[in-house]
């Protein structure tokens, strides 16, 4: 179950066999069924999660009961509410499984211990967090300035698997548009081909 995690790590840093074994010892495995919740608004995010198999999402629910999806996490991706995880403050987010999922989870104490004992992992997580910040800033700019067609085109280029694995209403929520706008956008783009 750790092959995918170690492959992800090896793309960024090199670990010795001993460091890899220590890394494995810091994680617990967890299976989630489809639609099973990992985190609810108001709870403290106790784990940062690596998706070994499956698909997760994080989202908020506004005062009108509308879901706004912030992130999807496919195989090989990480998910957490880092603010809640690092500060022990209640989360503003929900996290659940879109598909049956197999996860590797690490709590804050084990995470800090891992960073202390395997310095290369500090570099690994720094690079992940830095890349996440860049992606979040780009996504925010796109939400504010891109047309519906540009948003959908970027999604197709960046996450082509999303189209087959994520329901259309969730894609619309992630892109910040209604289902009707997404449907119309898809139709217009198909007509241009």
CSV table of C-alpha atoms in Angstrom, one decimal:
chain,number,residue,atom,x,y,z
A,1,UNK,CA,0.0,0.0,0.0
A,2,UNK,CA,3.0,2.3,0.5
A,3,UNK,CA,4.3,2.0,-3.1
A,4,UNK,CA,2.4,5.0,-4.4
A,5,UNK,CA,3.4,7.2,-1.4
A,6,UNK,CA,7.1,6.2,-1.8
A,7,UNK,CA,6.9,6.9,-5.5
A,8,UNK,CA,5.5,10.3,-4.8
A,9,UNK,CA,8.2,11.1,-2.3
A,10,UNK,CA,11.0,9.8,-4.7
A,11,UNK,CA,9.9,12.3,-7.3
A,12,UNK,CA,11.0,15.1,-5.0
A,13,UNK,CA,13.6,13.6,-2.5
A,14,UNK,CA,15.7,10.5,-2.1
A,15,UNK,CA,15.2,8.4,1.0
A,16,UNK,CA,17.4,5.6,2.3
A,17,UNK,CA,15.8,2.2,3.0
A,18,UNK,CA,15.8,3.0,6.8
A,19,UNK,CA,14.2,6.4,6.1
A,20,UNK,CA,11.5,4.7,3.9
A,21,UNK,CA,10.8,2.2,6.7
A,22,UNK,CA,10.6,5.0,9.3
A,23,UNK,CA,8.2,6.9,7.0
A,24,UNK,CA,6.0,3.9,6.6
A,25,UNK,CA,5.8,3.4,10.3
A,26,UNK,CA,4.4,7.0,10.8
A,27,UNK,CA,1.2,6.4,8.7
A,28,UNK,CA,-2.0,4.5,9.4
A,29,UNK,CA,-4.2,3.1,6.6
A,30,UNK,CA,-7.8,3.8,6.4
A,31,UNK,CA,-10.5,2.8,3.9
A,32,UNK,CA,-13.5,5.1,3.1
A,33,UNK,CA,-16.6,4.1,1.4
A,34,UNK,CA,-18.2,6.2,-1.3
A,35,UNK,CA,-19.7,9.4,0.3
A,36,UNK,CA,-18.2,8.5,3.7
A,37,UNK,CA,-17.0,11.6,5.6
A,38,UNK,CA,-13.4,12.2,6.6
A,39,UNK,CA,-13.9,15.6,8.2
A,40,UNK,CA,-16.8,17.8,9.1
A,41,UNK,CA,-17.0,21.6,9.5
A,42,UNK,CA,-16.3,22.4,13.2
A,43,UNK,CA,-14.0,19.4,13.8
A,44,UNK,CA,-10.3,19.7,14.1
A,45,UNK,CA,-8.4,18.2,11.1
A,46,UNK,CA,-6.4,15.5,12.9
A,47,UNK,CA,-4.7,14.0,9.8
A,48,UNK,CA,-3.1,15.0,6.6
A,49,UNK,CA,-4.1,12.3,4.1
A,50,UNK,CA,-2.4,10.7,1.1
A,51,UNK,CA,-4.8,9.1,-1.4
A,52,UNK,CA,-3.5,5.7,-2.4
A,53,UNK,CA,-6.6,4.7,-4.2
A,54,UNK,CA,-9.9,6.6,-4.9
A,55,UNK,CA,-11.0,10.2,-4.9
A,56,UNK,CA,-11.7,12.7,-2.2
A,57,UNK,CA,-13.1,16.2,-2.2
A,58,UNK,CA,-13.0,19.1,0.2
A,59,UNK,CA,-15.9,21.6,0.3
A,60,UNK,CA,-17.8,24.2,2.3
A,61,UNK,CA,-21.6,24.6,2.5
A,62,UNK,CA,-22.8,28.2,2.5
A,63,UNK,CA,-25.7,29.7,4.4
A,64,UNK,CA,-28.1,28.8,1.6
A,65,UNK,CA,-27.0,25.1,1.7
A,66,UNK,CA,-25.0,25.3,-1.5
A,67,UNK,CA,-21.8,23.2,-1.7
A,68,UNK,CA,-18.6,24.9,-3.0
A,69,UNK,CA,-15.9,22.4,-3.8
A,70,UNK,CA,-12.4,23.6,-3.1
A,71,UNK,CA,-10.3,20.6,-4.0
A,72,UNK,CA,-10.3,17.1,-5.5
A,73,UNK,CA,-7.7,14.6,-4.5
A,74,UNK,CA,-7.0,11.8,-6.8
A,75,UNK,CA,-4.5,8.9,-6.4
A,76,UNK,CA,-1.1,10.2,-5.4
A,77,UNK,CA,-2.5,13.5,-4.0
A,78,UNK,CA,-2.6,14.9,-0.5
A,79,UNK,CA,-5.5,16.5,1.3
A,80,UNK,CA,-5.9,18.3,4.6
A,81,UNK,CA,-7.2,21.5,6.1
A,82,UNK,CA,-3.6,22.6,6.9
A,83,UNK,CA,-4.7,25.6,9.0
A,84,UNK,CA,-6.8,23.3,11.2
A,85,UNK,CA,-4.2,20.5,11.2
A,86,UNK,CA,-1.3,22.9,12.3
A,87,UNK,CA,-3.3,25.1,14.7
A,88,UNK,CA,-5.8,22.7,16.3
A,89,UNK,CA,-8.5,25.2,15.3
A,90,UNK,CA,-11.9,23.9,14.1
A,91,UNK,CA,-12.1,23.3,10.3
A,92,UNK,CA,-14.3,25.3,8.0
A,93,UNK,CA,-14.4,22.4,5.5
A,94,UNK,CA,-15.9,19.0,4.9
A,95,UNK,CA,-14.0,16.2,3.3
A,96,UNK,CA,-15.5,13.1,1.9
A,97,UNK,CA,-14.9,10.3,-0.5
A,98,UNK,CA,-16.4,10.5,-4.0
A,99,UNK,CA,-15.3,7.0,-4.7
A,100,UNK,CA,-14.3,4.1,-2.4
A,101,UNK,CA,-10.9,5.2,-1.2
A,102,UNK,CA,-7.8,3.8,0.4
A,103,UNK,CA,-5.8,6.4,2.4
A,104,UNK,CA,-2.6,6.7,4.2
A,105,UNK,CA,-3.0,9.1,7.1
A,106,UNK,CA,-0.5,10.8,9.4
A,107,UNK,CA,-1.4,12.8,12.5
A,108,UNK,CA,0.4,15.9,13.6
A,109,UNK,CA,2.6,14.3,16.3
A,110,UNK,CA,3.8,11.6,13.8
A,111,UNK,CA,4.2,14.2,11.1
A,112,UNK,CA,6.4,16.4,13.3
A,113,UNK,CA,8.3,13.3,14.4
A,114,UNK,CA,8.8,12.3,10.8
A,115,UNK,CA,10.1,15.7,9.9
A,116,UNK,CA,12.6,15.6,12.8
A,117,UNK,CA,13.9,12.1,12.0
A,118,UNK,CA,13.9,12.3,8.2
A,119,UNK,CA,15.1,15.8,7.2
A,120,UNK,CA,14.4,15.0,3.5
A,121,UNK,CA,10.7,14.7,4.4
A,122,UNK,CA,10.7,18.4,5.5
A,123,UNK,CA,12.0,19.3,2.1
A,124,UNK,CA,9.3,17.1,0.5
A,125,UNK,CA,6.5,18.7,2.4
A,126,UNK,CA,7.9,22.2,1.9
A,127,UNK,CA,7.8,21.6,-1.9
A,128,UNK,CA,4.3,20.2,-1.7
A,129,UNK,CA,3.0,23.1,0.3
A,130,UNK,CA,4.8,25.6,-2.0
A,131,UNK,CA,3.3,24.0,-5.1
A,132,UNK,CA,-0.1,23.9,-3.5
A,133,UNK,CA,0.2,27.7,-2.8
A,134,UNK,CA,1.1,28.4,-6.4
A,135,UNK,CA,-1.8,26.2,-7.7
A,136,UNK,CA,-4.3,27.8,-5.3
A,137,UNK,CA,-3.2,31.3,-6.3
A,138,UNK,CA,-3.6,30.4,-10.0
A,139,UNK,CA,-7.0,28.8,-9.4
A,140,UNK,CA,-8.2,31.9,-7.5
A,141,UNK,CA,-7.1,34.2,-10.3
A,142,UNK,CA,-8.9,31.9,-12.8
A,143,UNK,CA,-12.1,31.9,-10.7
A,144,UNK,CA,-12.0,35.7,-10.7
A,145,UNK,CA,-11.1,36.4,-14.3
A,146,UNK,CA,-11.6,33.4,-16.6
A,147,UNK,CA,-14.7,32.8,-18.7
A,148,UNK,CA,-16.7,29.7,-18.2
A,149,UNK,CA,-15.1,28.2,-21.3
A,150,UNK,CA,-11.6,29.1,-20.1
A,151,UNK,CA,-12.3,27.5,-16.7
A,152,UNK,CA,-13.6,24.3,-18.3
A,153,UNK,CA,-10.7,24.1,-20.8
A,154,UNK,CA,-8.1,24.5,-18.0
A,155,UNK,CA,-9.9,21.7,-16.1
A,156,UNK,CA,-9.7,19.4,-19.1
A,157,UNK,CA,-6.0,20.2,-19.6
A,158,UNK,CA,-5.0,19.9,-16.0
A,159,UNK,CA,-7.3,17.1,-14.7
A,160,UNK,CA,-8.6,15.1,-17.7
A,161,UNK,CA,-9.6,12.1,-15.4
A,162,UNK,CA,-11.9,14.5,-13.6
A,163,UNK,CA,-14.4,14.4,-16.4
A,164,UNK,CA,-14.9,10.7,-16.2
A,165,UNK,CA,-14.7,10.3,-12.4
A,166,UNK,CA,-16.5,13.3,-11.0
A,167,UNK,CA,-20.2,14.0,-11.3
A,168,UNK,CA,-21.1,17.1,-13.4
A,169,UNK,CA,-22.7,19.0,-10.6
A,170,UNK,CA,-19.5,18.7,-8.6
A,171,UNK,CA,-17.4,19.9,-11.5
A,172,UNK,CA,-19.7,22.9,-11.8
A,173,UNK,CA,-19.3,23.6,-8.1
A,174,UNK,CA,-15.5,23.3,-8.4
A,175,UNK,CA,-15.5,25.7,-11.3
A,176,UNK,CA,-17.8,28.2,-9.6
A,177,UNK,CA,-20.7,27.9,-12.0
A,178,UNK,CA,-24.2,26.4,-12.1
A,179,UNK,CA,-24.9,23.0,-13.7
A,180,UNK,CA,-26.7,24.8,-16.5
A,181,UNK,CA,-23.8,27.1,-17.3
A,182,UNK,CA,-21.5,24.0,-17.3
A,183,UNK,CA,-23.8,22.1,-19.6
A,184,UNK,CA,-24.1,25.1,-22.0
A,185,UNK,CA,-20.3,25.6,-21.9
A,186,UNK,CA,-19.7,22.0,-22.8
A,187,UNK,CA,-22.2,22.2,-25.6
A,188,UNK,CA,-20.7,25.3,-27.1
A,189,UNK,CA,-17.2,23.8,-26.9
A,190,UNK,CA,-18.4,20.5,-28.5
A,191,UNK,CA,-20.0,22.6,-31.3
A,192,UNK,CA,-16.6,24.2,-32.1
A,193,UNK,CA,-14.8,20.9,-32.7
